[in-house]
XYZ file of C-alpha atoms in Angstrom:
490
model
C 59.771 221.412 42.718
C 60.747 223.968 45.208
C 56.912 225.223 45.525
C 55.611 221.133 45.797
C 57.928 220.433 48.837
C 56.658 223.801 50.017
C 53.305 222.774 49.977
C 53.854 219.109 51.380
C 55.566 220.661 54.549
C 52.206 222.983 54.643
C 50.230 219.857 54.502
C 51.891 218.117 56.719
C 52.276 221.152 59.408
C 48.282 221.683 59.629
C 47.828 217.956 60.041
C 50.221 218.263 62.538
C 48.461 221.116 63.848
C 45.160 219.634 63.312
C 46.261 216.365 65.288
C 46.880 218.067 68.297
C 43.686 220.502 67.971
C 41.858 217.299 67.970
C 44.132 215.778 71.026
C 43.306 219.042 72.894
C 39.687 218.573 72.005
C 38.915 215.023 72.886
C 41.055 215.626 76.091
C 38.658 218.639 77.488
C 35.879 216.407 76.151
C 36.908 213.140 78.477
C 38.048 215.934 81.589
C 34.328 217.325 81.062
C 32.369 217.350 84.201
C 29.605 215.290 82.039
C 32.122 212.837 80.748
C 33.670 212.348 83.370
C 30.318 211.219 85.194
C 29.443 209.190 81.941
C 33.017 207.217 82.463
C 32.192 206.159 86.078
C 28.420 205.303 84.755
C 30.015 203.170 81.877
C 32.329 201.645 84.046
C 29.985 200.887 87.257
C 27.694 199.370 84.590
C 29.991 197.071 83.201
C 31.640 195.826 86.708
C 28.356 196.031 87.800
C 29.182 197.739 90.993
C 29.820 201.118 91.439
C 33.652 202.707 90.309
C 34.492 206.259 91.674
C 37.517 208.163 89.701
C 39.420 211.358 90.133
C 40.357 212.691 86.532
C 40.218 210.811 83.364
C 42.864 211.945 80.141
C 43.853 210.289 77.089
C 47.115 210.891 74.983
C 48.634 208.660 72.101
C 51.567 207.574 74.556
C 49.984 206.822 77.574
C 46.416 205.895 75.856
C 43.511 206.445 78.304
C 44.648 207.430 81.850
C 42.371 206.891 84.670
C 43.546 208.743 88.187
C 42.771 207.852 91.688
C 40.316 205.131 91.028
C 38.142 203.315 93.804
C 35.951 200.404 94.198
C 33.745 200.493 97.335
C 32.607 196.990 99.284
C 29.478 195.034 98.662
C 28.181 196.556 101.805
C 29.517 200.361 101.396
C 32.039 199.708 104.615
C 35.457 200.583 103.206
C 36.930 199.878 99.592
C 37.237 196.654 97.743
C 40.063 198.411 95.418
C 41.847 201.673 95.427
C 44.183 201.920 92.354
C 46.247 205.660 92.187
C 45.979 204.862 88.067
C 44.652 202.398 85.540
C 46.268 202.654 81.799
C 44.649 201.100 79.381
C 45.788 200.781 75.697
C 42.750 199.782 72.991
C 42.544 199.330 69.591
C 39.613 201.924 68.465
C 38.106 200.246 64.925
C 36.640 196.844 66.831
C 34.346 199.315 68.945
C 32.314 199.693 65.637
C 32.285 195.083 66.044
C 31.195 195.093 69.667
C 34.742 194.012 70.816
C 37.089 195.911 72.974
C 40.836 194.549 72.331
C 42.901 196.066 75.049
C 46.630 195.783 73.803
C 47.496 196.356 77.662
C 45.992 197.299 80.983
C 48.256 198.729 83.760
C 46.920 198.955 86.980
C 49.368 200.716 89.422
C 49.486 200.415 93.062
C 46.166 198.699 93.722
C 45.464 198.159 96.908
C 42.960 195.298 97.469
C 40.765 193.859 100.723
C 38.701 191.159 99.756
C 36.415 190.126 102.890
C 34.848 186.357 102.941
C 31.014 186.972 102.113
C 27.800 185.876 104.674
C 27.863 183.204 102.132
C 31.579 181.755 103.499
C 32.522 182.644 99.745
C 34.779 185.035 98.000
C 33.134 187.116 95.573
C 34.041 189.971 93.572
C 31.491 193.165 94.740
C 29.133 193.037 91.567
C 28.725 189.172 92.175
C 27.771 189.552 95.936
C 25.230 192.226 95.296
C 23.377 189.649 92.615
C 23.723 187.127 94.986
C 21.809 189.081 97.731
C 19.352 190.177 95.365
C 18.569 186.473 94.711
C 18.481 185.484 98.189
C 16.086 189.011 98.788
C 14.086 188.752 95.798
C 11.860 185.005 95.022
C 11.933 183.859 91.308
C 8.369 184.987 89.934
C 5.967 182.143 88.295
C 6.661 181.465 85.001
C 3.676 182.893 82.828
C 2.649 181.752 79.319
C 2.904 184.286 76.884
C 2.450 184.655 73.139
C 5.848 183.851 71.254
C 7.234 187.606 70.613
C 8.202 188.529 66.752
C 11.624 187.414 66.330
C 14.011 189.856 66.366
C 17.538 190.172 64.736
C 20.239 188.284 67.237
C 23.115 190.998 68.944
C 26.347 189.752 68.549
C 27.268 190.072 72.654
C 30.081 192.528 73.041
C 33.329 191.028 74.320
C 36.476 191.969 75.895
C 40.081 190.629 75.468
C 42.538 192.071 76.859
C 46.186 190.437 75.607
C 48.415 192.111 78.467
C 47.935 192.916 81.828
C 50.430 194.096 84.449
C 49.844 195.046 88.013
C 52.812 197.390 89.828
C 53.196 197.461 93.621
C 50.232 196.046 94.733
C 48.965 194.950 97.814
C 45.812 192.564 99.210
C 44.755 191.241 101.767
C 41.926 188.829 102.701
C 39.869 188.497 104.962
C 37.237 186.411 107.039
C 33.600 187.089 107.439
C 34.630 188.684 110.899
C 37.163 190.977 109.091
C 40.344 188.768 110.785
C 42.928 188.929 108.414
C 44.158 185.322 107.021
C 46.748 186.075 104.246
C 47.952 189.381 102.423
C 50.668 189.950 99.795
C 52.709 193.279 99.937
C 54.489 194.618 97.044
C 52.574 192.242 94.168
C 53.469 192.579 90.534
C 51.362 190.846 88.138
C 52.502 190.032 84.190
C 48.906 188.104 82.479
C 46.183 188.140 80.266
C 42.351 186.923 80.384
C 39.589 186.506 77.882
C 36.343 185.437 78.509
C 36.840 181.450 77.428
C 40.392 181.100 78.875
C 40.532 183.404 82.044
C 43.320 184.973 83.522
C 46.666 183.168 83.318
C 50.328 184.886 84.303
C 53.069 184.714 86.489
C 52.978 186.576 90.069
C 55.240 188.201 92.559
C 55.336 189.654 95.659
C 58.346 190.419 97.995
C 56.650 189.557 101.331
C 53.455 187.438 102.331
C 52.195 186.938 105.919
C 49.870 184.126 106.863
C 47.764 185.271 109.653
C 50.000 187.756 110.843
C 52.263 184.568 112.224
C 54.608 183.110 109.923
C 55.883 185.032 106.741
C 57.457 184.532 103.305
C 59.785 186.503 101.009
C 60.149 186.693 97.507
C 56.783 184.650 96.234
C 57.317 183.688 92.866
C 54.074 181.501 91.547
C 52.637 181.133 87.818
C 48.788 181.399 88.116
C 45.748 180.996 86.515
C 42.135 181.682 87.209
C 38.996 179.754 85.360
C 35.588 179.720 86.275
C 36.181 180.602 90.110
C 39.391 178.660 90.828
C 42.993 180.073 91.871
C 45.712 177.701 90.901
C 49.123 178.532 91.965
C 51.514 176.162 90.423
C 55.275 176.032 91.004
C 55.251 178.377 93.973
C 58.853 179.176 95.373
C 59.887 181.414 98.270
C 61.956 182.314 101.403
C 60.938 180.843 104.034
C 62.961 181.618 107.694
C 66.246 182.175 105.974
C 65.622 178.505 104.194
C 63.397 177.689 101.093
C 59.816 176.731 100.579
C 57.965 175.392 97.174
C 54.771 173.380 96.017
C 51.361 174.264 94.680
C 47.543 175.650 96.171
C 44.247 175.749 95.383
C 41.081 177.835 95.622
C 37.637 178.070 94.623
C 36.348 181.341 95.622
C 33.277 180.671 94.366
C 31.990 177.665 96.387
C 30.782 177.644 100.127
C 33.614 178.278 102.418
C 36.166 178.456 99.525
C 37.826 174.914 99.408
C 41.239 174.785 99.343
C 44.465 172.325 99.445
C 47.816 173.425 99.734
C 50.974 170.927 98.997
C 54.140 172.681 100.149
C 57.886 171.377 100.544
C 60.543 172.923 102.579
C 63.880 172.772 103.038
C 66.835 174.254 105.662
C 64.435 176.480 107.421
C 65.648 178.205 110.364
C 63.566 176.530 113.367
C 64.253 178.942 115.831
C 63.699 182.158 113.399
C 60.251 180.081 112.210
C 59.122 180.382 116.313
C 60.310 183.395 116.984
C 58.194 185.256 114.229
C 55.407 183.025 115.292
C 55.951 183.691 119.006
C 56.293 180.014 120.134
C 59.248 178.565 121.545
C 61.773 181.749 120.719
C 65.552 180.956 121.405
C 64.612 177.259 122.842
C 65.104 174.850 119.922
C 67.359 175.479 117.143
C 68.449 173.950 113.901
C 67.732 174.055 109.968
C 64.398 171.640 109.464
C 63.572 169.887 105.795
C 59.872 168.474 105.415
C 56.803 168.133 104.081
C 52.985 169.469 104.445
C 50.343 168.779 102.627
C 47.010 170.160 104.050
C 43.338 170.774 103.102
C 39.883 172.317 104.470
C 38.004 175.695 103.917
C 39.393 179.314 104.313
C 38.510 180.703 107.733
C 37.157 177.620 109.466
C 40.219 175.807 111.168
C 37.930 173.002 112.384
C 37.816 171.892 108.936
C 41.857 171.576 108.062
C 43.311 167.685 107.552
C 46.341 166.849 105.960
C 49.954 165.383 107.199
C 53.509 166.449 107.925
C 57.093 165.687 108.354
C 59.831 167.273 109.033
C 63.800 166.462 110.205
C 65.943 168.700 112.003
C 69.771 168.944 110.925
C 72.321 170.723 113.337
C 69.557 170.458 115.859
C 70.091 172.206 119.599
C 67.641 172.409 122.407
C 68.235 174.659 124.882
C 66.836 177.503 127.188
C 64.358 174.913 128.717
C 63.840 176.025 132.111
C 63.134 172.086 133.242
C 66.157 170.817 131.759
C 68.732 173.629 133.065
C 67.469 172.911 136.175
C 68.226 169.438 136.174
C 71.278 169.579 134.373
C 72.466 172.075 137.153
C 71.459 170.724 139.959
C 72.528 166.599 139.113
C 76.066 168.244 137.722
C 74.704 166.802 134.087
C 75.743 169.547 131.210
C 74.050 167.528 128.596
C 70.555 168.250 129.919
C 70.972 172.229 130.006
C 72.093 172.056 126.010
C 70.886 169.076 124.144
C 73.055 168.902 121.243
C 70.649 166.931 118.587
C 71.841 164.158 116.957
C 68.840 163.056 115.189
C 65.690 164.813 115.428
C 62.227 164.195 113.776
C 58.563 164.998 114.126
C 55.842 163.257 112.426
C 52.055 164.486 112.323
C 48.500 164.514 111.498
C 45.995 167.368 111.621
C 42.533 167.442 111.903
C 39.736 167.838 114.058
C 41.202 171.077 115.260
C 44.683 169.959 116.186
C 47.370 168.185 115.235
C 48.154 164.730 116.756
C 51.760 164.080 116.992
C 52.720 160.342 116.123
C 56.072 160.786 117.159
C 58.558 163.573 118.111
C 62.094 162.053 118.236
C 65.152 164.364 119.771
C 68.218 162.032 120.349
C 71.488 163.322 121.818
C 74.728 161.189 122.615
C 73.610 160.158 125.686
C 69.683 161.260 125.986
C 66.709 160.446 123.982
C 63.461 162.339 123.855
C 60.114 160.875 122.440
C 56.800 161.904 123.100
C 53.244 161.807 121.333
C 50.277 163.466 121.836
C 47.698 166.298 120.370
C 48.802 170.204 119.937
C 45.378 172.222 119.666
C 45.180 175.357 117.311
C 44.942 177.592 120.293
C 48.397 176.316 121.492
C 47.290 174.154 124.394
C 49.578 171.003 124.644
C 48.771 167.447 126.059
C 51.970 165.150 125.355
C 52.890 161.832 126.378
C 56.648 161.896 127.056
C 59.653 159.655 127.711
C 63.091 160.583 128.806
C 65.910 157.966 128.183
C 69.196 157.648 129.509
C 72.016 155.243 129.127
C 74.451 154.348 131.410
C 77.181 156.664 131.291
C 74.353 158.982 132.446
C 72.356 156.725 134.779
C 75.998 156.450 136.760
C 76.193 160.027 137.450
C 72.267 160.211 139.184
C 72.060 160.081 142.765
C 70.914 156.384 144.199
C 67.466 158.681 145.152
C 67.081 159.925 141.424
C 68.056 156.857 139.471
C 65.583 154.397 141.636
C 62.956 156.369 139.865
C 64.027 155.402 135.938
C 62.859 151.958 135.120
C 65.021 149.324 132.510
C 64.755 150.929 128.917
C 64.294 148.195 125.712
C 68.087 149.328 124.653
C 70.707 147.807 126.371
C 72.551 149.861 129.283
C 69.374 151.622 129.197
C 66.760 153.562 131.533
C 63.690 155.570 131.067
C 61.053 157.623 132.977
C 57.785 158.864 131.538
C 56.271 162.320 132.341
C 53.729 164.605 130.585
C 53.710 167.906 128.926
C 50.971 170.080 129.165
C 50.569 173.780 129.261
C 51.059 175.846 125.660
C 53.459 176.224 122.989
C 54.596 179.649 123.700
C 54.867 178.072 127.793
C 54.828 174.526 128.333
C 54.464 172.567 131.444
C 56.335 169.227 132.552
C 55.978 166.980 135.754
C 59.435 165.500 134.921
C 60.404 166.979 138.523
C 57.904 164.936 140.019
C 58.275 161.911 138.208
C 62.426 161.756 139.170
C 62.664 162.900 142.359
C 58.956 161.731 143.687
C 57.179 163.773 145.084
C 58.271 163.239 149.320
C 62.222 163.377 148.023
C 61.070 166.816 145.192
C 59.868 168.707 148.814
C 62.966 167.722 151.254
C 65.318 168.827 148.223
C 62.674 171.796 146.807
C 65.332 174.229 148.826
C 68.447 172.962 147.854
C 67.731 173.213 144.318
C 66.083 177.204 145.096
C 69.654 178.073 146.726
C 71.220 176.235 143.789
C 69.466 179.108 141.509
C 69.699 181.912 143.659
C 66.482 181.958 145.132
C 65.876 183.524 148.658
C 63.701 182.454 151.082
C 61.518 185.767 152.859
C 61.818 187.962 155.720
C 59.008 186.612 157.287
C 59.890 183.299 156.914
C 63.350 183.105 158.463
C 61.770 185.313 161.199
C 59.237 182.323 161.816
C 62.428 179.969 161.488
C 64.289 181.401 163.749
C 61.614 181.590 166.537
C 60.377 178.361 165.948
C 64.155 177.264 167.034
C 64.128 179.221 170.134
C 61.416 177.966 171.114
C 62.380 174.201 170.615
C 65.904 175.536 173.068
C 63.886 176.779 175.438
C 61.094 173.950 175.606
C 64.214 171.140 175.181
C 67.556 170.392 176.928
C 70.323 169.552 174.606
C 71.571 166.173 174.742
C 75.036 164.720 173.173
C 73.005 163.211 170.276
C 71.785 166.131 169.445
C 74.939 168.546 169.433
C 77.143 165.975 167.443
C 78.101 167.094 163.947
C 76.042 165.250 160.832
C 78.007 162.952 158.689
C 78.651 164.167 155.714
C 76.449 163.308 152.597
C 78.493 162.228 149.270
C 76.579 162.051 146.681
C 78.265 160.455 143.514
C-alpha cells in the first residue's frame, strides 16, 4: 500500500512537472520572434487590416495575453485602436471543427478614434480599404468557363465569442475633416456577438462630451449592434447637475451615417448648461424640464430637423446689460432681476437653425415674448415684445411711457424691439424703441453719469471753450442768468 501511494505521488509529481515543461515550452514558442510575427500575420488576416503587438504569452489563468496592441487607420495617419492588453479565453478542441468559442475577451484600456470616411460613412479599417479597392479597381467581364470538378464544400470557420468586457476605454469620433463630434472617456463594456446576432450588452462611461460644448456624466445605455446599426436604448445620464434619458440611432454603414436621437430631460441647471457651452454664462438661471427629439446625418448640421420644448422652474434673468440699465436709470428693480414666474420656449430646427415659435419669460409685473430663428453659428434675429402693466407703466416718465402702445390684457402696455447679434452677445434696440431716438441722445449723458461713465479730456476742453466763446461773442441778459425750474419726474 505504502509503495502504491508512493508511486501515485511519483505520477502525479512528473505530470506536474511535465505540465509546466510544456507551459514553459509553448510560452517560448508563442514569445518566438517567428511566432510572434505569425500572430500579427494571423490576426491582420482575419481583421483584414494590419494589427501590430508588443509580446504575446499564454498561461492557464490568464489564457492568451496579448501586450501593447495597435490598429493603424485606413490611411496609415495615426491609430484606429491602441489597446495596452487583449485577454482572450478559448476553448482549444473546436479548433480541430473550424470554430473558435472564446469563453471571454478582455480588452483593457482601448483607446479608439474612428474618423468619418471620404464616403461620409463610418467604417471599421478593413472595410474602408475594400471599399477603396472597389472604387480603384472596375469589376472585370464575366467570362464563360467550363464548369470546374466539384469539389468537397468547407464548412466556413466561425467565431463566437460568449463574453466580452472592455475596461477604461476611451473613443472618440470624428468628421471627415478630423473635427471631433462626440467621445466617451472612461467606457466599460459587459457583451457578446456572434456572427447571426451581433453584439448586444450594456455600456458605461463616466463622462461624454458632444462637440467639445455640452457634456454628460455617468452614461448608462444597453446596446446592440446588427448589420451596421448602433441602437442605444434606455440611455440615462447627468446632465448639468439635472437628469437626461431616451434612445439613438446609427447606421454607420450608410452615406453620411443617419441618425435620430429622442432624449428627455429634466431639472437641468440652465445657467451651468450655458456656461459649459459658453453662451449666456451667469445671465439666465433656473432648473429647465423638456423634450428633444432630433434627426439628420453625423457631421452635416444642414441636415438636422426635429422639435423641442422645454419649461423653466425657479427661473431668474439677470446680468443683462439692457435691462440693468433700464431698471437703473427709470428707478424700476424688476427690470435689473427678472424673477420668472413662468417661463417656456418652444422650437423647431432645420434648415440650419432653429426657429423659435415662442419664448415666454413672465414676471409679476413684466412679460417677455419673442420669436424668431437662432442659426448654428450663434447669430440671432428675434422678434421681441416687452409688456408692462400698470403698476409699472405708472412709474415711466410721461417721455418713456408715450412710446408703449395699449397691450390685449387689461391695464396693459407693450413695445416691440428686436434682438440681433449672437448667443454668447446679443444685441437689442429696446433703447431706441422707448426713449426714441431724439429723446435716447438728449438723455444718452444722463444715463453715462448714471453708470459712471466719464466724458474725455478733450472733450470738456472743447466744452469749455466753446462757452467762452459764446460769453465773449454774447451779453448776458436776465433770461438767461435765471435759475431752471426744476424737472420732477414721477
Amino acid at each position: 500500500m505504502r509503495k502504491l501511494s508512493k508511486g501515485i505521488l511519483w505520477a502525479l509529481g512528473g505530470l506536474f512537472g511535465l505540465a509546466i515543461i510544456g507551459m514553459l515550452g509553448i510560452n517560448l514558442y508563442v514569445e518566438s520572434a517567428g511566432t510572434h510575427a505569425r500572430i500579427e500575420r494571423e490576426l491582420s488576416s482575419a481583421l483584414g487590416t494590419p494589427v501590430h503587438m508588443v509580446s504575446a504569452t499564454v498561461t492557464p489563468w490568464s489564457g492568451l495575453k496579448i501586450n501593447g496592441i495597435a490598429v493603424p487607420q485606413a490611411d496609415g495617419e495615426g491609430d484606429f485602436l491602441k489597446a495596452s492588453s487583449v485577454a482572450a479565453f478559448f476553448q482549444f478542441w473546436p479548433l480541430f471543427h473550424r470554430q473558435l468559442i472564446v469563453d471571454e475577451i478582455a480588452v483593457n484600456q482601448p483607446q479608439v478614434a474612428w474618423i468619418q470616411s471620404a464616403g461620409e460613412k463610418w467604417r471599421l479599417p478593413a472595410e474602408e480599404k475594400i471599399a477603396a479597392v472597389s472604387v480603384e479597381k472596375p469589376p472585370k467581364p464575366e467570362v464563360t468557363a467550363p464548369e470546374p470538378a466539384e469539389k468537397p464544400v468547407k464548412t466556413p470557420f466561425t467565431v463566437t465569442v460568449k463574453h466580452f468586457r472592455v475596461n477604461r476605454g476611451s473613443f472618440e469620433f470624428f468628421d471627415q475633416k478630423r473635427k471631433r463630434l462626440v467621445s466617451f472617456a472612461d467606457v466599460k463594456v459587459d457583451g457578446s456577438s456572434s456572427v447571426a446576432t451581433g453584439a448586444e450588452g450594456s455600456a458605461t462611461s463616466n463622462y461624454v462630451s458632444l462637440q467639445d460644448t455640452v457634456s454628460l456624466q455617468n452614461l448608462r445605455a444597453p446596446f446592440r449592434f446588427v448589420s451596421g446599426q448602433l441602437l442605444l436604448n434606455d440611455v440615462s445620464a447627468d446632465l448639468a447637475g439635472g437628469t437626461l434619458g431616451g434612445g439613438f440611432a446609427l447606421q454607420t454603414d450608410e452615406k453620411r451615417s443617419p441618425f435620430t436621437v429622442d432624449l428627455k430631460f429634466t431639472n437641468v441647471d440652465l445657467n451651468q448648461l450655458l456656461s459649459e457651452a459658453g453662451a449666456l454664462s451667469g445671465q439666465i438661471s433656473g432648473a429647465a424640464t423638456g423634450w428633444l427629439d432630433l434627426y439628420g446625418h453625423a457631421g452635416d448640421p444642414q441636415s438636422v430637423g426635429g422639435s423641442g420644448y422645454l419649461t423653466l422652474v425657479n427661473g431668474r434673468m439677470q446680468q443683462y446689460e439692457l435691462f440693468q440699465m433700464l431698471g437703473q436709470a427709470l428707478q424700476i428693480p424688476e427690470l435689473t432681476r427678472l424673477d420668472l414666474q413662468q417661463a417656456q420656449v418652444g422650437f423647431r430646427v432645420g434648415e440650419g437653425s432653429v426657429q423659435v415659435d415662442e419664448i415666454l419669460m413672465r414676471s409679476p409685473n413684466i412679460k417677455l415674448t419673442a420669436h424668431g430663428d437662432v442659426r448654428f453659428d450663434g447669430a440671432l434675429r428675434l422678434d421681441a415684445r416687452l409688456t408692462i402693466n400698470q403698476r409699472i407703466s405708472r412709474q415711466l416718465p410721461a417721455f418713456v411711457e408715450t412710446n408703449f402702445l395699449p397691450g390685449e390684457e387689461p391695464d396693459t402696455r407693450y413695445v416691440d424691439f428686436a434682438i440681433t447679434g449672437t448667443v454668447s452677445k446679443p444685441r437689442a434696440d429696446l433703447m431706441d424703441r422707448i426713449l426714441g431716438r431724439k429723446i435716447q441722445k438728449e438723455v444718452g449723458a444722463l444715463f453715462q453719469n448714471i453708470f459712471g461713465g466719464k466724458r474725455k479730456p478733450d472733450e470738456k476742453k472743447k466744452e469749455k471753450k466753446a462757452k467762452g466763446s459764446a460769453t465773449d461773442m454774447a451779453s448776458p441778459s436776465p433770461s438767461a442768468t435765471a435759475s431752471p425750474s426744476p424737472v420732477t419726474v414721477e
